[in-house]
Amino acid sequence: DTGVSQDPRHKITKRGQNVTFRCDPISEHNRLYWYRQTLGQGPEFLTYFQNEAQLEKSRLLSDRFSAERPKGSFSTLEIQRTEQGDSAMYLCASSSLGAGEMETQYFGPGTRLLVL
Amino acid sequence: AQSVTQLGSHVSVSEGALVLLRCNYSSSVPPYLFWYVQYPNQGLQLLLKYTSAATLVKGINGFEAEFKKSETSFHLTKPSAHMSDAAEYFCAVRGGGADGLTFGKGTHLIIQP
């Protein structure tokens, strides 16, 4: 069990550019979540996948954001035409939905995005 | 919809003193409640979770929390603070069919030597 990993850990980009982040969940975890955390705030839920299916999207996820989990393993989060307001820490979490128990979400170290 | 309120954005205690971090929740259904800790430039680590099995929940690093339905609270405590406890603490709730967690704004715990 190597934990949830995210890549890159830091990203600096210019306004208007596209960026893509990757998340590798704990192996065999069937659920994967994306959150956004701005300075001084708690994480805010963006979206989640069960296997390859995207089951829920927050209203925070504008049309410029897209997430995929094509084979039910790793996931990517893409932001198109970045804006300065997109500057934040993007956190990924994974969990295993077992029968008869409450799942626990395990978080990765995050990708810190700065849009100039 | 569920929500979480953490009272006190900053809490300062002396090393060896009691730690009390407050969390109140709002949920239209029986909630699942969590406390996470975040160290600088790191992700969140689960301290403990309430899943209705027991109202007093023990977690890692000597922390525990008590679920009080009448007060809609889930306060986090530790009898004796250690310097290594200095971090940001988040209370979170999950319920009502939404699988994403709803977090509070966090409490920054400062340990005075």
Short mmCIF file of C-alpha atoms in Angstrom, two decimals:
data_model
loop_
_atom_site.label_atom_id
_atom_site.label_comp_id
_atom_site.label_asym_id
_atom_site.label_seq_id
_atom_site.Cartn_x
_atom_site.Cartn_y
_atom_site.Cartn_z
CA ASP A 1 0.00 0.00 0.00
CA THR A 2 1.85 3.05 -1.25
CA GLY A 3 -0.92 5.55 -0.61
CA VAL A 4 -2.56 8.03 -2.98
CA SER A 5 -0.09 9.81 -5.24
CA GLN A 6 -0.56 13.00 -7.24
CA ASP A 7 1.48 14.51 -10.01
CA PRO A 8 2.74 17.16 -10.31
CA ARG A 9 3.03 18.45 -6.76
CA HIS A 10 3.32 22.03 -7.96
CA LYS A 11 2.26 23.74 -11.15
CA ILE A 12 2.72 27.36 -12.20
CA THR A 13 0.94 28.44 -15.34
CA LYS A 14 -0.14 31.57 -17.12
CA ARG A 15 -3.75 32.64 -17.34
CA GLY A 16 -5.45 31.08 -20.33
CA GLN A 17 -3.29 27.97 -20.46
CA ASN A 18 -4.60 24.44 -19.97
CA VAL A 19 -3.32 22.23 -17.17
CA THR A 20 -3.79 18.55 -16.35
CA PHE A 21 -3.27 16.81 -13.03
CA ARG A 22 -2.98 13.11 -12.39
CA CYS A 23 -4.06 11.05 -9.39
CA ASP A 24 -3.12 7.43 -8.72
CA PRO A 25 -5.35 5.94 -6.02
CA ILE A 26 -4.54 3.18 -3.59
CA SER A 27 -4.61 0.00 -5.62
CA GLU A 28 -7.99 -1.72 -5.79
CA HIS A 29 -9.83 1.30 -4.39
CA ASN A 30 -12.93 1.61 -6.52
CA ARG A 31 -13.84 5.18 -5.58
CA LEU A 32 -11.84 8.28 -6.43
CA TYR A 33 -12.62 11.85 -5.39
CA TRP A 34 -11.37 15.30 -6.37
CA TYR A 35 -11.46 18.28 -4.01
CA ARG A 36 -10.25 21.87 -4.23
CA GLN A 37 -8.77 23.72 -1.26
CA THR A 38 -8.15 27.44 -1.32
CA LEU A 39 -5.99 29.26 1.22
CA GLY A 40 -7.51 29.30 4.68
CA GLN A 41 -10.47 27.12 3.72
CA GLY A 42 -11.43 23.50 4.03
CA PRO A 43 -11.47 21.25 0.97
CA GLU A 44 -14.48 21.56 -1.30
CA PHE A 45 -15.85 18.54 -3.12
CA LEU A 46 -15.60 18.67 -6.93
CA THR A 47 -16.45 15.23 -8.30
CA TYR A 48 -16.10 11.51 -7.76
CA PHE A 49 -15.86 8.26 -9.66
CA GLN A 50 -16.90 4.76 -8.86
CA ASN A 51 -14.71 2.63 -11.05
CA GLU A 52 -14.75 4.47 -14.40
CA ALA A 53 -18.17 6.08 -13.95
CA GLN A 54 -18.36 9.72 -12.88
CA LEU A 55 -21.29 9.66 -10.46
CA GLU A 56 -21.45 13.12 -8.97
CA LYS A 57 -20.29 16.60 -9.93
CA SER A 58 -20.40 19.69 -7.75
CA ARG A 59 -21.72 22.98 -9.09
CA LEU A 60 -18.17 24.22 -8.44
CA LEU A 61 -17.04 22.16 -11.43
CA SER A 62 -17.47 24.66 -14.25
CA ASP A 63 -17.43 23.78 -17.94
CA ARG A 64 -13.71 24.50 -18.01
CA PHE A 65 -13.07 21.54 -15.72
CA SER A 66 -13.15 17.94 -16.86
CA ALA A 67 -12.22 14.77 -15.05
CA GLU A 68 -11.72 11.27 -16.36
CA ARG A 69 -10.96 7.84 -15.01
CA PRO A 70 -10.80 5.82 -18.20
CA LYS A 71 -9.87 2.40 -16.88
CA GLY A 72 -11.10 2.73 -13.35
CA SER A 73 -7.59 3.19 -12.00
CA PHE A 74 -5.82 6.56 -12.25
CA SER A 75 -7.71 9.78 -12.88
CA THR A 76 -6.93 13.08 -14.56
CA LEU A 77 -8.36 16.52 -13.86
CA GLU A 78 -8.01 19.06 -16.64
CA ILE A 79 -8.62 22.77 -16.38
CA GLN A 80 -8.97 24.63 -19.65
CA ARG A 81 -8.33 28.36 -20.07
CA THR A 82 -7.11 28.76 -16.52
CA GLU A 83 -8.08 31.83 -14.51
CA GLN A 84 -6.39 33.35 -11.49
CA GLY A 85 -9.32 32.16 -9.39
CA ASP A 86 -8.33 28.58 -10.17
CA SER A 87 -5.24 28.96 -7.99
CA ALA A 88 -5.67 26.39 -5.23
CA MET A 89 -4.56 23.03 -3.90
CA TYR A 90 -6.25 20.19 -5.78
CA LEU A 91 -6.63 17.11 -3.61
CA CYS A 92 -7.40 13.58 -4.66
CA ALA A 93 -8.77 10.89 -2.36
CA SER A 94 -9.63 7.25 -2.83
CA SER A 95 -11.71 4.74 -0.94
CA SER A 96 -12.99 1.22 -1.11
CA LEU A 97 -16.72 0.75 -0.82
CA GLY A 98 -17.15 -2.39 1.18
CA ALA A 99 -20.39 -4.01 2.20
CA GLY A 100 -21.66 -3.11 5.64
CA GLU A 101 -19.03 -0.54 6.53
CA MET A 102 -18.49 3.16 6.22
CA GLU A 103 -15.80 3.96 3.69
CA THR A 104 -12.82 6.07 4.61
CA GLN A 105 -11.35 8.49 2.11
CA TYR A 106 -7.56 8.52 1.97
CA PHE A 107 -6.04 11.71 0.64
CA GLY A 108 -3.03 12.33 -1.53
CA PRO A 109 -0.51 15.14 -0.96
CA GLY A 110 -2.24 17.44 -3.44
CA THR A 111 -1.21 19.49 -6.47
CA ARG A 112 -0.73 23.17 -5.78
CA LEU A 113 -1.70 25.30 -8.78
CA LEU A 114 -0.68 28.92 -9.20
CA VAL A 115 -2.14 30.83 -12.12
CA LEU A 116 -0.26 34.03 -12.97
CA ALA B 1 -27.85 19.60 2.69
CA GLN B 2 -25.24 19.19 5.34
CA SER B 3 -22.82 21.71 6.76
CA VAL B 4 -20.08 21.94 9.35
CA THR B 5 -19.11 24.82 11.61
CA GLN B 6 -15.78 24.85 13.39
CA LEU B 7 -15.67 27.41 16.16
CA GLY B 8 -12.34 29.19 16.38
CA SER B 9 -10.08 29.48 13.36
CA HIS B 10 -7.08 29.42 15.73
CA VAL B 11 -6.70 27.63 19.06
CA SER B 12 -3.59 28.00 21.20
CA VAL B 13 -2.78 25.69 24.11
CA SER B 14 0.29 25.02 26.20
CA GLU B 15 2.20 21.79 25.81
CA GLY B 16 0.68 19.24 28.17
CA ALA B 17 -2.68 21.03 28.37
CA LEU B 18 -6.06 19.76 27.21
CA VAL B 19 -6.88 20.22 23.54
CA LEU B 20 -10.51 20.95 22.63
CA LEU B 21 -11.48 21.67 19.04
CA ARG B 22 -15.16 22.35 18.43
CA CYS B 23 -17.29 21.09 15.58
CA ASN B 24 -21.03 21.46 15.06
CA TYR B 25 -22.82 19.92 12.15
CA SER B 26 -26.09 20.26 10.33
CA SER B 27 -27.56 17.29 8.57
CA SER B 28 -31.04 16.22 7.63
CA VAL B 29 -30.12 12.57 8.04
CA PRO B 30 -28.00 10.68 10.57
CA PRO B 31 -24.54 11.84 9.69
CA TYR B 32 -21.19 10.23 9.29
CA LEU B 33 -18.60 12.51 10.87
CA PHE B 34 -14.85 12.72 10.48
CA TRP B 35 -11.85 14.58 11.83
CA TYR B 36 -8.84 15.02 9.59
CA VAL B 37 -5.46 16.61 10.32
CA GLN B 38 -3.35 18.45 7.76
CA TYR B 39 0.33 19.26 8.24
CA PRO B 40 1.92 22.02 6.14
CA ASN B 41 2.10 21.21 2.44
CA GLN B 42 0.62 17.77 2.96
CA GLY B 43 -2.67 16.05 2.29
CA LEU B 44 -5.23 15.18 4.92
CA GLN B 45 -4.81 12.31 7.35
CA LEU B 46 -7.80 10.70 9.03
CA LEU B 47 -7.79 11.03 12.83
CA LEU B 48 -11.11 9.33 13.55
CA LYS B 49 -14.63 8.79 12.27
CA TYR B 50 -18.11 8.38 13.72
CA THR B 51 -20.31 5.78 12.07
CA SER B 52 -23.04 5.33 14.72
CA ALA B 53 -21.42 2.32 16.36
CA ALA B 54 -20.39 4.24 19.49
CA THR B 55 -20.78 7.85 20.53
CA LEU B 56 -17.24 8.11 21.91
CA VAL B 57 -14.73 7.51 19.17
CA LYS B 58 -11.03 6.97 19.74
CA GLY B 59 -8.56 7.86 17.04
CA ILE B 60 -4.89 8.01 16.37
CA ASN B 61 -2.29 10.02 18.31
CA GLY B 62 -4.40 10.04 21.49
CA PHE B 63 -7.30 12.01 20.03
CA GLU B 64 -10.95 11.20 20.66
CA ALA B 65 -14.30 12.75 19.84
CA GLU B 66 -17.78 12.44 21.27
CA PHE B 67 -20.91 12.51 19.13
CA LYS B 68 -23.75 14.40 20.85
CA LYS B 69 -26.91 14.31 18.80
CA SER B 70 -28.81 16.68 21.11
CA GLU B 71 -26.12 19.31 20.64
CA THR B 72 -25.32 18.38 17.00
CA SER B 73 -21.68 18.39 18.03
CA PHE B 74 -18.60 16.27 17.44
CA HIS B 75 -15.84 17.98 19.39
CA LEU B 76 -12.27 16.70 19.23
CA THR B 77 -10.21 16.36 22.39
CA LYS B 78 -6.80 15.22 23.55
CA PRO B 79 -5.87 15.14 27.25
CA SER B 80 -2.30 16.36 26.85
CA ALA B 81 -1.03 18.40 23.92
CA HIS B 82 2.30 17.65 22.30
CA MET B 83 4.34 19.97 20.11
CA SER B 84 3.85 17.58 17.20
CA ASP B 85 0.08 18.19 17.36
CA ALA B 86 0.52 21.63 15.83
CA ALA B 87 -1.40 21.46 12.54
CA GLU B 88 -4.67 22.32 10.82
CA TYR B 89 -7.67 20.25 11.87
CA PHE B 90 -10.78 19.75 9.77
CA CYS B 91 -14.16 18.38 10.75
CA ALA B 92 -16.18 16.85 7.93
CA VAL B 93 -19.63 15.38 7.45
CA ARG B 94 -21.06 12.99 4.92
CA GLY B 95 -24.71 12.17 4.58
CA GLY B 96 -27.94 12.70 2.71
CA GLY B 97 -26.94 10.59 -0.25
CA ALA B 98 -23.99 12.77 -1.20
CA ASP B 99 -20.77 10.82 -1.22
CA GLY B 100 -18.43 13.78 -1.18
CA LEU B 101 -17.38 15.12 2.21
CA THR B 102 -18.41 18.57 3.39
CA PHE B 103 -15.60 20.15 5.38
CA GLY B 104 -15.49 22.93 7.92
CA LYS B 105 -13.09 25.83 7.45
CA GLY B 106 -10.55 24.30 9.76
CA THR B 107 -8.94 25.14 13.09
CA HIS B 108 -5.26 25.92 13.31
CA LEU B 109 -3.89 24.39 16.50
CA ILE B 110 -0.90 26.18 18.03
CA ILE B 111 1.09 24.53 20.80
CA GLN B 112 2.95 26.86 23.13
CA PRO B 113 6.11 25.44 24.76
#
